[in-house]
C-alpha cells in the first residue's frame, strides 16, 4: 500500500463515516468474518458511489503546519500530525526529550518508541503511519496535483489496486477522520435518516441521536461510533419525541473550527487549533463533553439553591413591600402635618399683620381727625381774630370814650383765656405715629420658629457614653387585678413604626404589651396556663419565644402589636433563660440539671454544656441569656454570681466575676447592643452595669439614684433607650442615653 491511488469517483463520506468493522484500536478483539470483509473496491462498487467528490481539505490538514498532511502519523492518543511536525514540536519540549518520547501537541500525551536511545530526529520512523490519510493526502499534495490534473485528461482511468479491510486493520484510527461531515445537500437537522449513511448515498432509518455530533445514527453506525476513543463518550439518546439539539459554537479566531475544549487554567473555551497555538503550556485542557455532566449537575444544584433562596426571599420581600407602602402612607401624612403646621404659622403671622394694620388704621384715623379738628379750630380762631380786629378798628375810629374802654376790657380777657385753651387742646393730641421694626431680629425669630422636628431611628444603635435620663415610666399593673404583678423580663419591638414593650408577669400568668397608637396609650394581654419567665426576639419578624418553666414549654407569640399565641413547644426540662441563635435554634438555660442547651424549634436538644472553671461547674442558675453580635451566648448566673460568655459549642470566651467593690451580688437580666456593649442588672446592688465586648467593667450606668430598685430584665432599642423592669414597683422605666 505504498503506491499512489486516485480518488476519482469516491465519495468523501465513505472515508469519513463508513463502518470499518474489521478496523480496530489496540486492545480490540479479533472481529468475526462477515460479509463486509470483501475487497474495498467491490464495497465501493456495491454502494454505487456516483459522485466524484474529493475529501475536504479541512480533514486532510495538519493542525500544526496548517498544510496538507505529509507522511501523516497517528500517536497513541489517536491524534494525527505530519511526522516532521511532531518531531520538530518534540524538540521544543524538554520533558519529552528527557523521556525519549514523542509528545502530542494537542493533549501533551507521550508516545513511547521502541528504541529511545536514538536521537529525536530518528524517532519519527517508529510511529505507525496512517495509510488512509497518506493515500488521500496525495490528492492535495502539491507535488501530485499536476499529475492528478494530467490523469484527469486520460480517457481511461488507471485501475486502482484492490485493498481489503484486513489490510487496514493495523491502521490506528484518527480522531480527525471521525468528525461528522456535512455533504452538499445534506440536512444537519434531519432526525429521520442516519447522517453517516446519507453521506454514502444510502437511506437508513435513524435509531439514536448523538448530542455531541449533533447527528442522527442508525443501529449499525452507532456501534462504530461507540467503538472509537474519540466518540465513545458521546451522549446518545433514543429517537423519540422532540430532540433537543445542542448548537455548536464556532471559534472566533479560527472560524472553521468548533469550540470543543475548555482550558481550566485560563477559564476559557477554545478550539483544537487554539489548544495547539495558544494553550500549549496549560495543564488542564479537557473536552467540554467530559465535564458536561458535572457542570450540568452543579448548575442544577445552583438552580435549586437559587430557587430555595428565592422562596425564602419572597416573604421578606412581601413584608418589605408592605412596609414600603405603610411607610409611604406615613410619610405622606407627615407631609400633610408639616404643611398644616406651616399653614397655621402663616395664619398666625397674617393675624398679627391684620392686628397691626387695624391698630395703625385706628391710630392714623384718630391722628388725622385730630389734625383736621385742629385745622378747623385754627381757622375759627383766625376768623374770630379778624372780627375782633374789625371791632377794635371801629373802636379806634369811634369818638365815644366809653366804647373804647369796653373794647379794651374785652380784648384783655380773651388774651388771658387763650393759653389755657391751647394747653387743654395739646394734652390729648397725637403728635406722631411711627412703625419700629428690627428686620434681623424678625428673620432670626422666623428661622428659630419651632414648627416641629424629625426623629430618625437607627436599629440597634445605643450611645452608652452619655448619662441616661429618665424618659418614661410604664405602669404594668392592671386595674382591678387580685395579685400584685412580678415583672420578670422585658423586651421591645418596633411594630408598624410603634415602639411595643412586652413584659412577662409571673404572678398573674400573662404576657403584656404596651404601645401608643394615635396618641393613645394601648395595652394587650395574653393569659397563659402557667407563669412565664424570660423572652427573646426571633429573627427580624415580630415574633417572640417565651419560656414557661412550670409547664416545661416554650411558646412563640406574634406581636401585631397585640399578642397572639402561635405555637407551643414541649420540652423535657424546665427552661428559664432563653436567647435566639438561628432561625432554627435557640439557647435555653436549665437549673435541674444546671446547663445551657441548644434546642431546635421542635424542642429537641442538639447540644448541652456546662463548662468547668477551677474544677467547679460554671453554671448553677442560668436565669437570663442573650446573644452577642458575634453569635456567642451571654449567661447571667445569680447563684455563681458571674457573667459567662460561651460559644454555641460551649467553649468559654470570658468570665466576669470581679472581686472587691465591683463584685456582683445577684446578677439577673442581661442584654447586648449592636456595638458589642453589655448591660447586666444586679438585683441586690440596685444598678445596671455596663461591660465592654471583652467583659471588662466600664461603669454603673444606672444606679439607685436614677430610680433603679430591684431590677430584673433589661433591653435596649434602636433609639438609644434602655428599658429596665423593676420587680416590686411593677413598672418598666425607660431611660434615654
Short mmCIF file of N, CA, C and O in Angstrom, two decimals, residues 17 182-183 185-199 202-210 213-218 239 241-243 245:
data_model
loop_
_atom_site.label_atom_id
_atom_site.label_comp_id
_atom_site.label_asym_id
_atom_site.label_seq_id
_atom_site.Cartn_x
_atom_site.Cartn_y
_atom_site.Cartn_z
N UNK A 17 -17.01 8.38 7.44
CA UNK A 17 -18.00 7.81 8.33
C UNK A 17 -18.40 6.38 7.99
O UNK A 17 -19.40 5.88 8.46
N UNK A 182 -20.74 17.16 6.67
CA UNK A 182 -21.99 17.51 6.01
C UNK A 182 -21.75 17.55 4.52
O UNK A 182 -21.05 18.44 4.01
N UNK A 183 -22.30 16.58 3.80
CA UNK A 183 -22.16 16.55 2.36
C UNK A 183 -23.06 17.61 1.75
O UNK A 183 -24.05 18.02 2.34
N UNK A 185 -25.93 19.36 0.13
CA UNK A 185 -27.33 18.97 0.02
C UNK A 185 -27.86 18.24 1.22
O UNK A 185 -29.04 17.94 1.29
N UNK A 186 -27.00 17.87 2.21
CA UNK A 186 -27.47 17.16 3.39
C UNK A 186 -28.12 18.13 4.37
O UNK A 186 -27.83 19.32 4.36
N UNK A 187 -28.99 17.60 5.23
CA UNK A 187 -29.69 18.40 6.21
C UNK A 187 -29.16 18.06 7.59
O UNK A 187 -29.41 16.97 8.11
N UNK A 188 -28.38 18.94 8.25
CA UNK A 188 -27.83 18.62 9.56
C UNK A 188 -28.90 18.39 10.62
O UNK A 188 -28.69 17.70 11.58
N UNK A 189 -30.07 18.98 10.44
CA UNK A 189 -31.11 18.85 11.44
C UNK A 189 -32.03 17.67 11.20
O UNK A 189 -33.05 17.53 11.86
N UNK A 190 -31.71 16.79 10.22
CA UNK A 190 -32.56 15.66 9.90
C UNK A 190 -32.45 14.62 11.00
O UNK A 190 -31.35 14.15 11.33
N UNK A 191 -33.56 14.24 11.59
CA UNK A 191 -33.58 13.22 12.64
C UNK A 191 -34.25 11.94 12.17
O UNK A 191 -34.48 11.04 12.96
N UNK A 192 -34.56 11.85 10.88
CA UNK A 192 -35.25 10.67 10.35
C UNK A 192 -34.27 9.62 9.86
O UNK A 192 -34.40 8.43 10.16
N UNK A 193 -33.24 10.06 9.09
CA UNK A 193 -32.29 9.14 8.47
C UNK A 193 -30.91 9.31 9.09
O UNK A 193 -30.57 10.37 9.63
N UNK A 194 -30.11 8.25 9.00
CA UNK A 194 -28.75 8.26 9.52
C UNK A 194 -27.89 9.22 8.71
O UNK A 194 -27.84 9.13 7.47
N UNK A 195 -27.23 10.14 9.38
CA UNK A 195 -26.39 11.13 8.68
C UNK A 195 -25.17 10.47 8.07
O UNK A 195 -24.70 10.89 7.00
N UNK A 196 -24.62 9.42 8.71
CA UNK A 196 -23.44 8.75 8.18
C UNK A 196 -23.78 8.01 6.90
O UNK A 196 -23.06 8.07 5.91
N UNK A 197 -24.88 7.27 6.93
CA UNK A 197 -25.29 6.55 5.72
C UNK A 197 -25.70 7.51 4.62
O UNK A 197 -25.49 7.24 3.43
N UNK A 198 -26.28 8.61 4.99
CA UNK A 198 -26.68 9.60 3.99
C UNK A 198 -25.47 10.17 3.28
O UNK A 198 -25.52 10.50 2.09
N UNK A 199 -24.35 10.26 4.00
CA UNK A 199 -23.12 10.71 3.37
C UNK A 199 -22.61 9.73 2.33
O UNK A 199 -21.84 10.10 1.43
N UNK A 202 -26.76 6.38 1.04
CA UNK A 202 -27.76 5.42 1.47
C UNK A 202 -28.81 6.11 2.32
O UNK A 202 -28.59 7.19 2.87
N UNK A 203 -29.97 5.47 2.42
CA UNK A 203 -31.06 5.98 3.26
C UNK A 203 -31.39 4.92 4.29
O UNK A 203 -32.05 3.92 3.98
N UNK A 204 -30.91 5.13 5.51
CA UNK A 204 -31.12 4.18 6.60
C UNK A 204 -31.84 4.89 7.74
O UNK A 204 -31.43 5.98 8.15
N UNK A 205 -32.93 4.30 8.25
CA UNK A 205 -33.65 4.96 9.36
C UNK A 205 -32.74 5.15 10.58
O UNK A 205 -31.98 4.25 10.94
N UNK A 206 -32.82 6.30 11.16
CA UNK A 206 -32.01 6.61 12.34
C UNK A 206 -32.63 5.99 13.57
O UNK A 206 -33.86 5.89 13.70
N UNK A 207 -31.76 5.56 14.49
CA UNK A 207 -32.22 4.93 15.74
C UNK A 207 -31.88 5.75 16.96
O UNK A 207 -32.61 5.74 17.95
N UNK A 208 -30.74 6.48 16.94
CA UNK A 208 -30.31 7.27 18.09
C UNK A 208 -29.88 8.65 17.62
O UNK A 208 -29.68 8.89 16.42
N UNK A 209 -29.70 9.52 18.59
CA UNK A 209 -29.24 10.88 18.33
C UNK A 209 -28.01 11.16 19.18
O UNK A 209 -28.02 10.92 20.38
N UNK A 210 -26.93 11.62 18.54
CA UNK A 210 -25.70 11.98 19.25
C UNK A 210 -25.72 13.48 19.51
O UNK A 210 -25.72 14.28 18.56
N UNK A 213 -22.16 15.12 18.36
CA UNK A 213 -22.01 15.27 16.91
C UNK A 213 -23.17 16.02 16.29
O UNK A 213 -23.06 16.48 15.14
N UNK A 214 -24.28 16.13 17.04
CA UNK A 214 -25.48 16.78 16.52
C UNK A 214 -25.98 16.06 15.26
O UNK A 214 -26.37 16.70 14.27
N UNK A 215 -25.94 14.72 15.28
CA UNK A 215 -26.34 13.91 14.13
C UNK A 215 -27.17 12.74 14.59
O UNK A 215 -27.09 12.28 15.74
N UNK A 216 -27.98 12.22 13.64
CA UNK A 216 -28.75 11.01 13.86
C UNK A 216 -27.97 9.82 13.31
O UNK A 216 -27.32 9.92 12.25
N UNK A 217 -28.02 8.67 14.02
CA UNK A 217 -27.26 7.48 13.63
C UNK A 217 -28.19 6.28 13.60
O UNK A 217 -29.15 6.18 14.38
N UNK A 218 -27.88 5.34 12.68
CA UNK A 218 -28.61 4.09 12.63
C UNK A 218 -27.95 3.11 13.61
O UNK A 218 -26.90 3.39 14.19
N UNK A 239 -34.22 7.87 19.70
CA UNK A 239 -35.03 8.85 18.98
C UNK A 239 -36.50 8.65 19.33
O UNK A 239 -37.14 7.70 18.88
N UNK A 241 -39.96 11.35 20.52
CA UNK A 241 -40.38 12.72 20.86
C UNK A 241 -39.53 13.75 20.15
O UNK A 241 -38.94 13.52 19.09
N UNK A 242 -39.40 14.91 20.76
CA UNK A 242 -38.64 16.02 20.18
C UNK A 242 -37.21 15.97 20.68
O UNK A 242 -36.95 15.82 21.86
N UNK A 243 -36.25 16.10 19.77
CA UNK A 243 -34.84 16.06 20.10
C UNK A 243 -34.35 17.46 20.43
O UNK A 243 -34.56 18.40 19.67
N UNK A 245 -31.46 19.59 20.37
CA UNK A 245 -30.15 19.62 19.73
C UNK A 245 -29.30 20.72 20.33
O UNK A 245 -29.79 21.81 20.61
#
